Short mmCIF file of C-alpha atoms and ligand atoms in Angstrom, two decimals:
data_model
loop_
_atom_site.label_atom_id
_atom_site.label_comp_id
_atom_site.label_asym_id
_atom_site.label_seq_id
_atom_site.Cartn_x
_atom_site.Cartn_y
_atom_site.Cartn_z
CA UNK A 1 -23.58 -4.25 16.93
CA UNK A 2 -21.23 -1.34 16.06
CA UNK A 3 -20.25 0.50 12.60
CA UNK A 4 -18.26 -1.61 9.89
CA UNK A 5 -16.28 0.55 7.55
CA UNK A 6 -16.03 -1.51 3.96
CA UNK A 7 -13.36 -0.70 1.42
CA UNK A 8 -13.50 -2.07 -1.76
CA UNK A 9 -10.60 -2.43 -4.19
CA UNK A 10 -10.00 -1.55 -7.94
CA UNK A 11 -10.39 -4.98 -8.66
CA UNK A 12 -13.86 -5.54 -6.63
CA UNK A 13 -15.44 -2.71 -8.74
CA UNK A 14 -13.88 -2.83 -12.07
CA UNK A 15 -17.58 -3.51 -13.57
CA UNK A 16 -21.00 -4.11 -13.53
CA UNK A 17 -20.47 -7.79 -12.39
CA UNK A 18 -18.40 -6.85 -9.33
CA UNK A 19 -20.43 -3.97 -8.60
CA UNK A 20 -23.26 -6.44 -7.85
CA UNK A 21 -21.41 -8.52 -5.99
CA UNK A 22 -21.04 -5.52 -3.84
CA UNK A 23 -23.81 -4.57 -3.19
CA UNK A 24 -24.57 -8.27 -2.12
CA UNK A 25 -22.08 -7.55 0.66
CA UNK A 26 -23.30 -4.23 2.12
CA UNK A 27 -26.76 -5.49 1.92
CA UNK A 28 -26.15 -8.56 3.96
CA UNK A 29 -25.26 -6.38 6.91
CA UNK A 30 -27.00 -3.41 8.14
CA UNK A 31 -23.89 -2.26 9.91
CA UNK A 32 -21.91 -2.15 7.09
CA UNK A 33 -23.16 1.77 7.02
CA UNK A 34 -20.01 3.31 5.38
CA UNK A 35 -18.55 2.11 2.10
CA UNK A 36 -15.43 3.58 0.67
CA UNK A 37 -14.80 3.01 -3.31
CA UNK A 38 -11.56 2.67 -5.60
CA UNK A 39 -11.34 3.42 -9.20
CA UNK A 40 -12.48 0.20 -11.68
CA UNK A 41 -9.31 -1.57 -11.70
CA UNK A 42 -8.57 -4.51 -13.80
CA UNK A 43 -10.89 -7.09 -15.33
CA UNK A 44 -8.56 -9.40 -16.32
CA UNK A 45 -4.67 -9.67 -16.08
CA UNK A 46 -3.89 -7.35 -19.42
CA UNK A 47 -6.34 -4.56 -18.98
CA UNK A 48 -5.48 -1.09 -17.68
CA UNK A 49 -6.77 0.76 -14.32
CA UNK A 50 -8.48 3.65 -14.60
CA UNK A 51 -6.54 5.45 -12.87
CA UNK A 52 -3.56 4.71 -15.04
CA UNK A 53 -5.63 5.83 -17.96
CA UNK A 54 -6.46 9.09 -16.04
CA UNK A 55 -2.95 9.52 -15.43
CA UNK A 56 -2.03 9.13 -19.43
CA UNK A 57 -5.00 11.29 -20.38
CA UNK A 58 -3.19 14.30 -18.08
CA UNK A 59 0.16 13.68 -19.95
CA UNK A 60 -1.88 13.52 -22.97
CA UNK A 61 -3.08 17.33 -22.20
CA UNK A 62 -0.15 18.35 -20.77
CA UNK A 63 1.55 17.31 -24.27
CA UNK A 64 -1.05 19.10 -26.01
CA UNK A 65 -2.43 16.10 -27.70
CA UNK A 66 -6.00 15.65 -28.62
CA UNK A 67 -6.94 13.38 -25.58
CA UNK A 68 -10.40 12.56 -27.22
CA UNK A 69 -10.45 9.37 -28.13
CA UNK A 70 -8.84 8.38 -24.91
CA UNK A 71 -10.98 9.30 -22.71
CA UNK A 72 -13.81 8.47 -24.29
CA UNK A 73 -12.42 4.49 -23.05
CA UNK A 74 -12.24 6.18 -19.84
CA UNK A 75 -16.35 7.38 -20.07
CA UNK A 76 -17.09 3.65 -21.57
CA UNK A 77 -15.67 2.17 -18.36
CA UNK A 78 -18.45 4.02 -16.62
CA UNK A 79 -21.06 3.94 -18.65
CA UNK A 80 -20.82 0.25 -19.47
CA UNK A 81 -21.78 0.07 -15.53
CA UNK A 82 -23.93 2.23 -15.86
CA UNK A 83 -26.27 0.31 -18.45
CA UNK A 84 -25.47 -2.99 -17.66
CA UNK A 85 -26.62 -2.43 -13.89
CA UNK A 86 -29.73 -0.76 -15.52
CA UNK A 87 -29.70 2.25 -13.59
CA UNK A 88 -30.97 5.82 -14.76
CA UNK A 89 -27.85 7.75 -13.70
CA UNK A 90 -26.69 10.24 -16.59
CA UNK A 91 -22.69 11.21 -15.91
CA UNK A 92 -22.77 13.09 -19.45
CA UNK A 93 -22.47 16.79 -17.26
CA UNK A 94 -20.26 14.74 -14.84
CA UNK A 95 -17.52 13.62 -17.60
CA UNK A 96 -17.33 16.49 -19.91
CA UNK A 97 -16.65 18.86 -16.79
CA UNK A 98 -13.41 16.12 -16.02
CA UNK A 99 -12.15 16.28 -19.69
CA UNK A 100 -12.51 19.75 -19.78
CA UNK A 101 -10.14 19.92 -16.48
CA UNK A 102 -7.76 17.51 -17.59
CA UNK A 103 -7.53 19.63 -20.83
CA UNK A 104 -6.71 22.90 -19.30
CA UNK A 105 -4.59 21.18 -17.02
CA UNK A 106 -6.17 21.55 -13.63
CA UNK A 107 -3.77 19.17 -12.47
CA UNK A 108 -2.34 15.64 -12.60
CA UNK A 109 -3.96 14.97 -8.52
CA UNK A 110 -7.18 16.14 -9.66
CA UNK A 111 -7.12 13.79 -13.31
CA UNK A 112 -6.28 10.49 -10.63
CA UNK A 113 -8.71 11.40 -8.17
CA UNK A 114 -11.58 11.23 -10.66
CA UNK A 115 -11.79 7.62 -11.29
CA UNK A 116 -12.85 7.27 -7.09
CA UNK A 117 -15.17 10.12 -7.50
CA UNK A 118 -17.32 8.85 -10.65
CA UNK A 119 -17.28 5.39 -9.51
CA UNK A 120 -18.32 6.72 -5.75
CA UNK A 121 -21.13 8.23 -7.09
CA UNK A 122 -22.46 5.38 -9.34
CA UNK A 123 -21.81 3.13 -6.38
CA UNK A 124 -23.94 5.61 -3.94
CA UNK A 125 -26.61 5.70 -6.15
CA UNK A 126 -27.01 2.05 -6.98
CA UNK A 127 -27.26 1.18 -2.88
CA UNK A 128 -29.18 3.74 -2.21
CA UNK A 129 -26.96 5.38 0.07
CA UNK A 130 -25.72 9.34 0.60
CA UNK A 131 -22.24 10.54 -1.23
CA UNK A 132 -19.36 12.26 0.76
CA UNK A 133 -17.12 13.89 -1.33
CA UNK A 134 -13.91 13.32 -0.06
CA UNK A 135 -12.53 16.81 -0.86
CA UNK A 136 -14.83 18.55 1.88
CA UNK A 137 -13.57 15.90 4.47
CA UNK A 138 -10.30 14.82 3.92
CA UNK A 139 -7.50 17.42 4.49
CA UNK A 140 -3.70 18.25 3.44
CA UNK A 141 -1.76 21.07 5.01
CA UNK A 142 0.07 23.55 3.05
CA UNK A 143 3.18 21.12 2.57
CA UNK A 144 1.40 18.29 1.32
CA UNK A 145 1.16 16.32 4.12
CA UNK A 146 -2.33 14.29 5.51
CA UNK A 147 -4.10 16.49 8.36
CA UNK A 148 -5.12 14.14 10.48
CA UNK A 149 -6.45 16.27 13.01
CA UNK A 150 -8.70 18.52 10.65
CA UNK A 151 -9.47 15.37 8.57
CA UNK A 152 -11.42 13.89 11.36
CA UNK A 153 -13.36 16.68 12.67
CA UNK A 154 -14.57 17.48 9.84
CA UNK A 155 -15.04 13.58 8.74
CA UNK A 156 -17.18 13.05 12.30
CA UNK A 157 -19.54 15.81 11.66
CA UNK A 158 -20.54 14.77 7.95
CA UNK A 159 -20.57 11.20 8.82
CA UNK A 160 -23.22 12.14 11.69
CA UNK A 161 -25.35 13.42 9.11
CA UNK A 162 -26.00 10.34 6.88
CA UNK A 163 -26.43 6.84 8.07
CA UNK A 164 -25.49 5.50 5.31
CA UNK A 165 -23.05 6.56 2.69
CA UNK A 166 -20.41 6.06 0.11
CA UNK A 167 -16.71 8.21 0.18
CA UNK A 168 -14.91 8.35 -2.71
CA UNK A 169 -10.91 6.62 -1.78
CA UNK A 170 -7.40 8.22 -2.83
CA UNK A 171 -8.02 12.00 -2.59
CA UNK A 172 -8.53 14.91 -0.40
CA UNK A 173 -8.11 18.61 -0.86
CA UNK A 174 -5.39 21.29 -0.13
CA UNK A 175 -6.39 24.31 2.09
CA UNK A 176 -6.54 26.19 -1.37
CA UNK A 177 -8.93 24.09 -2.84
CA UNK A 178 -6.78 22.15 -5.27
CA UNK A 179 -7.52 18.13 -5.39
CA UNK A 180 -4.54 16.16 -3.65
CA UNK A 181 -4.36 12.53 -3.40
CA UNK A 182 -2.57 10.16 -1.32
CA UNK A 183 0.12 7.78 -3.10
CA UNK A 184 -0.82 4.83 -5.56
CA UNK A 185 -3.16 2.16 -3.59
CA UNK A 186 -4.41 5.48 -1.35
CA UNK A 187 -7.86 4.37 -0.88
CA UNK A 188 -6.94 2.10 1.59
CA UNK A 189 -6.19 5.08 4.12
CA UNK A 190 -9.58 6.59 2.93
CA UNK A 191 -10.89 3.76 4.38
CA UNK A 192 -9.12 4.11 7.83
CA UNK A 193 -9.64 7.45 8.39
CA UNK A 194 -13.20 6.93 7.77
CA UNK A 195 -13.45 3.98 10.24
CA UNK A 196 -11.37 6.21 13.00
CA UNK A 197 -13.76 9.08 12.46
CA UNK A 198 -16.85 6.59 12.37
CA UNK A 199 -15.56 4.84 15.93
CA UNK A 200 -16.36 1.92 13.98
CA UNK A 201 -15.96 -1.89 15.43
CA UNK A 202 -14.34 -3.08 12.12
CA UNK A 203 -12.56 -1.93 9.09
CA UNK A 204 -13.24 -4.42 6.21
CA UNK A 205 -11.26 -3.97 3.24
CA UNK A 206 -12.32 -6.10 0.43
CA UNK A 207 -9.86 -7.04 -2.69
CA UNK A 208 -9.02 -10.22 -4.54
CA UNK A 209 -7.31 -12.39 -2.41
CA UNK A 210 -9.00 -14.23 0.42
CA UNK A 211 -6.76 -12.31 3.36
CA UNK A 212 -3.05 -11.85 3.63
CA UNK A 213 -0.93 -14.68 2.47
CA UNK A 214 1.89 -15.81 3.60
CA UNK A 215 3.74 -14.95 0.71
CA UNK A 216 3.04 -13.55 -2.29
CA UNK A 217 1.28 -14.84 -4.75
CA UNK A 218 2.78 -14.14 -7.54
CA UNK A 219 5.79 -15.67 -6.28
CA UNK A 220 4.91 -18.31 -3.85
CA UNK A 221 1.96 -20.72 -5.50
CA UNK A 222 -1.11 -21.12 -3.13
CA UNK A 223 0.39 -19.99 -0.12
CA UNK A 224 -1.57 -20.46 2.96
CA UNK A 225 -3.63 -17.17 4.10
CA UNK A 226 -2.91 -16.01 7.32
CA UNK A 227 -5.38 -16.07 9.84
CA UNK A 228 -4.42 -13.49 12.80
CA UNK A 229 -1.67 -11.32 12.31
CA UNK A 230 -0.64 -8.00 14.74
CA UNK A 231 -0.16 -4.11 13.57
CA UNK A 232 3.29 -4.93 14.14
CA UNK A 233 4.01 -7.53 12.27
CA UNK A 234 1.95 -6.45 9.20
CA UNK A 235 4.56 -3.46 9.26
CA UNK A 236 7.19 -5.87 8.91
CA UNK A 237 5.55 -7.55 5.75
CA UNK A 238 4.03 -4.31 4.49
CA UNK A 239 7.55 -2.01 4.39
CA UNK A 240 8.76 -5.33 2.17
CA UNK A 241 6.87 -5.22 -0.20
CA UNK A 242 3.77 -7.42 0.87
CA UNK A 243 1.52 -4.76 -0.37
CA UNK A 244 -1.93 -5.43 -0.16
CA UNK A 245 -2.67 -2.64 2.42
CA UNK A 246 -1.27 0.59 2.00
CA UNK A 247 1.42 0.94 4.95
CA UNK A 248 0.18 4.13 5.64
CA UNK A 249 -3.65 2.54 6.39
CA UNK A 250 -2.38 1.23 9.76
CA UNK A 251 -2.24 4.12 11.90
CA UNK A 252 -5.24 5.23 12.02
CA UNK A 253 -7.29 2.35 12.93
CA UNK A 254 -4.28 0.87 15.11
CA UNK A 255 -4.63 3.98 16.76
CA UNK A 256 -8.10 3.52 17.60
CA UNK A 257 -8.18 -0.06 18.40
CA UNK A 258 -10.25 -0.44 15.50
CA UNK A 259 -9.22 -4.55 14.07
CA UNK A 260 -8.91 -4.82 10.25
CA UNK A 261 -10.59 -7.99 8.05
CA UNK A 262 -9.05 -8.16 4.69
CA UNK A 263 -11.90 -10.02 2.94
CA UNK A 264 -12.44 -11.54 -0.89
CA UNK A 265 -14.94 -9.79 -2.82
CA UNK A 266 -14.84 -13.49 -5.00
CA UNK A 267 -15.15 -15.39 -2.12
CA UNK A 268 -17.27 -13.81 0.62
CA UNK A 269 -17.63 -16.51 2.88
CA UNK A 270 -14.04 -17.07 3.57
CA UNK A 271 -12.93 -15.39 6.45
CA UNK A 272 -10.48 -13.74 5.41
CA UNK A 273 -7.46 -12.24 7.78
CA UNK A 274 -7.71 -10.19 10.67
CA UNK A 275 -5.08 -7.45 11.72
CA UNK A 276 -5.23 -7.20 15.82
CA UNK A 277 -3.30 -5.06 18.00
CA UNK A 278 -1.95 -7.75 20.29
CA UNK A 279 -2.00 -11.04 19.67
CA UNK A 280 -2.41 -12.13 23.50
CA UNK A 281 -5.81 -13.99 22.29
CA UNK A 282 -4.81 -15.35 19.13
CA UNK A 283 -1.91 -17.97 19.25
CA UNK A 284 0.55 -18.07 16.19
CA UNK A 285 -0.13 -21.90 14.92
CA UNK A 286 2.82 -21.50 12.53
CA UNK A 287 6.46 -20.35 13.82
CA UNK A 288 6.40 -17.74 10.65
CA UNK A 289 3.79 -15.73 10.00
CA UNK A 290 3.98 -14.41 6.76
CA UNK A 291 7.66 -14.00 4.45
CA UNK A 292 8.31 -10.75 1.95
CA UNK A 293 10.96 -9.56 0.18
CA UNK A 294 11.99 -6.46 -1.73
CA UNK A 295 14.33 -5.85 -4.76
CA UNK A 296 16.54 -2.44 -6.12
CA UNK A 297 18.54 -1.98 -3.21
CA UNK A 298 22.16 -1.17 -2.41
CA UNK A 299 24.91 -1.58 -0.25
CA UNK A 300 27.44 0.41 0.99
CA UNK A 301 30.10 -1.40 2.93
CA UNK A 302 32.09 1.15 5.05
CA UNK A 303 34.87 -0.78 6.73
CA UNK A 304 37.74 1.37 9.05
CA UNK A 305 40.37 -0.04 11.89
CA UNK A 306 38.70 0.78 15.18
CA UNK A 307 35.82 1.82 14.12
CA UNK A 308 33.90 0.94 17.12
CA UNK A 309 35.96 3.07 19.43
CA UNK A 310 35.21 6.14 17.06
CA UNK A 311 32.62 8.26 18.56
CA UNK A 312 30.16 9.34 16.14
CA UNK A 313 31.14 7.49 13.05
CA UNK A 314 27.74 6.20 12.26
CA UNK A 315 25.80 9.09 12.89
CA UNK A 316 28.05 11.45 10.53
CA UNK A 317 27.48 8.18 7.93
CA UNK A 318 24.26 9.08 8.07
CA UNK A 319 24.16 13.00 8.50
CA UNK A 320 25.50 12.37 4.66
CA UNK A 321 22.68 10.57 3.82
CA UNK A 322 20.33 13.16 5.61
CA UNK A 323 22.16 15.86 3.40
CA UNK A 324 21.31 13.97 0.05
CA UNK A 325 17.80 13.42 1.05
CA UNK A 326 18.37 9.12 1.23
CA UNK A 327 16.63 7.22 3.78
CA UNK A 328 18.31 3.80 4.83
CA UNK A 329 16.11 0.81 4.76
CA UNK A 330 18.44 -1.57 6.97
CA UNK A 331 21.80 -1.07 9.12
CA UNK A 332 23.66 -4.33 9.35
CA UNK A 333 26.78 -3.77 11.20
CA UNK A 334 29.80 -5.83 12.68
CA UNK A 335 32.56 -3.92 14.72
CA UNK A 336 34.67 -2.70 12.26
CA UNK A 337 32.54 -2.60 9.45
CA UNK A 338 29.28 -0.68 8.88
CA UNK A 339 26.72 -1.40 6.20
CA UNK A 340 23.90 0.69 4.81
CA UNK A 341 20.87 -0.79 3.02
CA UNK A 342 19.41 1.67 0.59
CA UNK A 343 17.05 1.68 -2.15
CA UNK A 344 19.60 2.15 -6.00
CA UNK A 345 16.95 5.07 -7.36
CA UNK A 346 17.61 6.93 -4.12
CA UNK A 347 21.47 7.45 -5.01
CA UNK A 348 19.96 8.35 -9.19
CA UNK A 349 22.57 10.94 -10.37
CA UNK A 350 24.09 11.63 -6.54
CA UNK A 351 26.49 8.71 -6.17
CA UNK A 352 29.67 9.63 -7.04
CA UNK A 353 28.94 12.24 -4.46
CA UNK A 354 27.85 10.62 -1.56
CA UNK A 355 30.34 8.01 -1.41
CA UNK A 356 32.80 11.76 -1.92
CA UNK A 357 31.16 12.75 1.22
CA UNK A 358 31.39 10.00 3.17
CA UNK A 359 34.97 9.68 2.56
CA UNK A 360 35.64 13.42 3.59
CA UNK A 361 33.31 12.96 6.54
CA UNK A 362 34.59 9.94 8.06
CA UNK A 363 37.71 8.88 6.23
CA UNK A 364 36.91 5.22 6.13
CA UNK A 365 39.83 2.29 5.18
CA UNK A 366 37.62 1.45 2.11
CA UNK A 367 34.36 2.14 0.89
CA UNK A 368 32.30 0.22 -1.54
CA UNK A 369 28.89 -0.19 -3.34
CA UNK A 370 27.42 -3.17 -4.72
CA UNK A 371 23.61 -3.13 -6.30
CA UNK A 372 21.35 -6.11 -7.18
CA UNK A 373 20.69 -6.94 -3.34
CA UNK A 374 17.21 -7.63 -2.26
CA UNK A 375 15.75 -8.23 1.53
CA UNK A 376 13.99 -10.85 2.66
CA UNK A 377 11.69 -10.24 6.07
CA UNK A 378 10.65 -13.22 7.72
CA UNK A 379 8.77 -12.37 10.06
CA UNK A 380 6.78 -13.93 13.46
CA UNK A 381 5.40 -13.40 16.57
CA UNK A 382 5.67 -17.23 17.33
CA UNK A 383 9.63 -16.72 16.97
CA UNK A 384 10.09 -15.50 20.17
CA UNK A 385 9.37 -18.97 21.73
CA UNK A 386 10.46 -21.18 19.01
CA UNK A 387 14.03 -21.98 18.95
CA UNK A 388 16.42 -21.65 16.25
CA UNK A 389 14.37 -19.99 13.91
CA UNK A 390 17.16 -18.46 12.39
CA UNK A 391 19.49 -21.62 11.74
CA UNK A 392 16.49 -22.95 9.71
CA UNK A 393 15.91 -19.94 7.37
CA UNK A 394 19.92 -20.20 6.77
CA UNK A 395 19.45 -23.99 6.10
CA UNK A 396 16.50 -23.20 3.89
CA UNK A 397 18.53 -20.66 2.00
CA UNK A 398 21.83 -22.44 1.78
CA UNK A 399 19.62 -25.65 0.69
CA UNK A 400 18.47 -23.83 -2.90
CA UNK A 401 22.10 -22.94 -3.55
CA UNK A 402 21.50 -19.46 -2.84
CA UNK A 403 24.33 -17.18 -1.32
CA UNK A 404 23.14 -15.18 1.95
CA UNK A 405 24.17 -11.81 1.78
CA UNK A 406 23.45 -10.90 5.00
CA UNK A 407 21.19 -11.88 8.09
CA UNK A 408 20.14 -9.60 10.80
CA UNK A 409 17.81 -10.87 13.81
CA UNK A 410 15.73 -7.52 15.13
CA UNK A 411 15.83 -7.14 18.76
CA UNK A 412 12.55 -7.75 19.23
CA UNK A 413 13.05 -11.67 17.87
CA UNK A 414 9.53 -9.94 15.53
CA UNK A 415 11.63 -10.76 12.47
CA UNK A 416 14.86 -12.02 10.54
CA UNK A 417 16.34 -10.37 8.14
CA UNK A 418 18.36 -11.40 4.96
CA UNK A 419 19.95 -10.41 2.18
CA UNK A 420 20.17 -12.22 -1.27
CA UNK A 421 21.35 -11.14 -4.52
CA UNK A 422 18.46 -9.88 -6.36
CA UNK A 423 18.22 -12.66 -8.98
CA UNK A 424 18.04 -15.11 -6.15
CA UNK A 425 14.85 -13.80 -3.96
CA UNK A 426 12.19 -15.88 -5.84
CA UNK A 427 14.03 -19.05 -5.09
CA UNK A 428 14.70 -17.92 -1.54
CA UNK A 429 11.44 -17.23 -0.46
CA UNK A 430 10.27 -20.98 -2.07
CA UNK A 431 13.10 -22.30 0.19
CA UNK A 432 11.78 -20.33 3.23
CA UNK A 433 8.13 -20.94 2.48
CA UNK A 434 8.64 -24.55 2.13
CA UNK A 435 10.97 -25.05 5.37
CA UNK A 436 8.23 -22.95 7.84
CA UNK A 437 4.93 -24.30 5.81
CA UNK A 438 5.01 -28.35 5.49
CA UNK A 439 2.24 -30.12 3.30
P1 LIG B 501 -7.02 -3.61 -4.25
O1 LIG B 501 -7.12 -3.12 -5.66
O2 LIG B 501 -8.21 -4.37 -3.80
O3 LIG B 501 -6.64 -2.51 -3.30
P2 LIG B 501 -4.31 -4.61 -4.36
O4 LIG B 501 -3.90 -5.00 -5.75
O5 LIG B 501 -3.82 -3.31 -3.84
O6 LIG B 501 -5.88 -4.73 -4.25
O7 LIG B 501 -3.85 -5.74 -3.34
C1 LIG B 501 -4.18 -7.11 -3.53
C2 LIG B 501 -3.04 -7.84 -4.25
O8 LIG B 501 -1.87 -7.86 -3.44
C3 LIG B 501 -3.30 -9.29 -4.51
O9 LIG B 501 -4.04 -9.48 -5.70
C4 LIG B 501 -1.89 -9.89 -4.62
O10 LIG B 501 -1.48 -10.00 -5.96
C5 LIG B 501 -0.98 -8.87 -3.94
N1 LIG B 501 -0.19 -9.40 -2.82
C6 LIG B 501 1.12 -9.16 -2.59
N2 LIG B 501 1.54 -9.77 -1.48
C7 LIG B 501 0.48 -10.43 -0.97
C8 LIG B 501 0.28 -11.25 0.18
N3 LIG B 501 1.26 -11.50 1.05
N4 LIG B 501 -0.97 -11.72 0.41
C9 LIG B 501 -1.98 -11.45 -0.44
N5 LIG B 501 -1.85 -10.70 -1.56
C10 LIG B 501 -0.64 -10.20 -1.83
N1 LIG B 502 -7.07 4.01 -7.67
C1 LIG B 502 -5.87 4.31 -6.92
C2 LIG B 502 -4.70 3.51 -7.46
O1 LIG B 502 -4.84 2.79 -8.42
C3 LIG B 502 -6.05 4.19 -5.46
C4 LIG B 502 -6.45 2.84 -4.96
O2 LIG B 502 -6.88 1.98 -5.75
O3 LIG B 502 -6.35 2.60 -3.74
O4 LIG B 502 -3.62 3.63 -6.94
MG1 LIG B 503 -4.79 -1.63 -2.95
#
């Protein structure tokens, strides 16, 4: 049997409880060889994740307020684990070293990153197993950006090394030596690039839900967990909003050909979801494979006589949108109209000015704005064979009174999607949910 790379979630070791429940997991399989650890998350719905607390400790510093009694929360998190799993670890050097960073300002990356290391190492010493630092195998180039290549030489060779070990999530290190981490929910690329570098036969990643859901949960009750679902499709769900894998985690397992099992640290015995590359050996048993939706976005609604005999209209629409750093999420367009999906903060203080520009640039018949839209992706590889797909999300929609903005079927027939005003997405994904998923 080959590697298995587990991740575990915030939420899987926010204390001592879930921390054993761990530990039941690795030790059930030998292969599970490489275990890659968030910061305690939340124990229950109100409380606050450490890294959120690390975060408000740096502003803390960086106000010059006493940050104290704050972080000494942030210490009780740990050491409550600490003594309630029994162990004889002492983090007193560890800690003081991090407050004494955070107060002289080494760095907001470096504050965040901590609550993956401490909780790596308390994890590595209660299995038994080796700890990785992250920050002498995972690598940024000067501009910021993930070095993929560097990041897995250097992960293969340490990894060869220890047979088992534990490697801290969220965080690498900048070819100065400064701490960098990935965006919010990072750990779950930790865990990919580890599983790349490792060749390993699986990726687990273990939160609080048992597997992707059709919907989310917060918006959809009990929806149905999805059983199979392809790289390509999780895309689809994951750029909406369905965010229980960083969308960044994909490519380097999908890459590799490595599957991913998103697994419930509550409820190990369910099976959980798998992500495949292709889906020739699974068949889709629903038409719909999973539904998200996004809110904050805008519209702008170019409309001009002839526009489709105009050579290069739509690429100088978006050369403005280059030039004020925007990126459009969606491109719905009939012939003499053109609209562009983007997301309201993304025009923040600029949009008197685009719209400016893209009046000089193209001189359009009329030009408008609107906000408060929000997209809804429903998405399926099953679509492809099933006929009118798309009538019945409309029918669904229209059903629950809710006015359809727009609908767009992708080439591909991988997805449909549709835009609602933002105060009517909850009801619309019911409607959709309900239509696709009977009893
Ligand atoms: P972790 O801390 O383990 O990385 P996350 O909070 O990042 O966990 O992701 C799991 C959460 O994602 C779930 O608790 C759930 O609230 C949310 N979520 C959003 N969309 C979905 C979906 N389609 N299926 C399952 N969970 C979803
Ligand atoms: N602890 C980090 C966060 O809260 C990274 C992660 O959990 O994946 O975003
Ligand atoms: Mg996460």
């Amino acid at each position: 049997m080959g590697i298995k790379v587990v991740k575990f979630g915030g939420s899987s070791l926010a204390d001592a409880e879930q921390f054993r429940k761990v530990a039941e997991i690795v030790k059930a399989d030998p292969n599970r060889r490489y275990v890659v650890a968030s910061a305690p998350g939340k124990r229950y719905s109100d409380d606050v994740k450490v890294t959120d607390m690390l975060y408000r400790c740096y502003e803390l510093a960086r106000n010059r307020e006493d940050i104290s009694e704050y972080y000494r929360q942030i210490a009780e998190r740990y050491n409550s684990i600490i003594r309630e799993l029994g162990l004889n670890f002492d983090i007193t050097g560890e800690l003081e070293y991090i407050k004494n960073g955070i107060q002289h300002h080494t760095g907001r990356d470096f504050a965040a990153s901590r609550g993956e290391y401490l909780n790596s190492l308390i994890l590595a010493k209660y299995l038994g197993f080796s700890f990785i630092d992250a920050e002498s195998v995972v690598c940024f180039r000067e501009n910021g950006t993930y070095d993929g290549e560097k990041t897995d030489a250097l992960m293969r060779e340490e990894l060869k090394n220890h047979p088992y070990a534990v490697i801290p999530g969220f965080y690498g290190v900048m070819p100065n030596g400064t701490i960098k981490t990935f965006s919010r929910g990072g750990s779950d690329i930790t865990g990919s690039i580890v599983a790349a570098a490792a060749e390993a036969e699986l990726y687990e990643n273990w939160t609080d839900v048992s597997g992707f859901l059709m919907a989310d949960p917060r918006v959809v009750k009990n929806p149905r967990p999805i059983r199979t679902v392809t790289y390509r499709e999780l895309r689809e769900l994951s750029y909406m909003g369905a965010t229980v894998l960083h969308e960044e985690a994909i490519f380097p397992v999908r890459n590799a050909g490595i599957p991913i099992n998103i697994r419930n640290t509550n409820e190990p015995d369910a099976p959980g979801t798998m992500i495949v590359s292709t889906s020739s050996s699974y068949d889709a048993d629903t038409v719909i494979t999973g539904i998200a939706g996004k809110k904050g976005l805008s519209v702008i609604t170019i409309e001009k006589d002839m526009m489709n005999a105009e050579i290069g209209f739509g690429r100088r629409v978006l050369d403005v949108l280059e030039d004020h750093n925007i990126s459009f999420e969606h491109l719905p367009s009939g012939v003499d109209t053109m609209s562009v999906v983007v997301s309201t903060a993304s025009l923040d203080n600029q949009r008197e000015r685009v719209i400016a520009s893209i009046n000089k640039s193209v001189r359009p018949d009329s030009i408008v704005c609107e906000d408060g839209l929000a997209l809804i992706a429903v998405v399926g590889r099953g679509m492809v064979k099933a006929k009118g797909t798309a009538a019945r999300v409309c029918y669904a929609i229209s059903n629950a009174d809710v006015n359809i903005r727009m609908i767009d079927q992708g080439s591909s027939e991988l997805n449909i999607i549709v835009g609602v005003e933002e105060h009517d997405i909850e009801k619309a994904l019911n409607a959709i949910y309900s239509e696709f998923v009977k009893g």
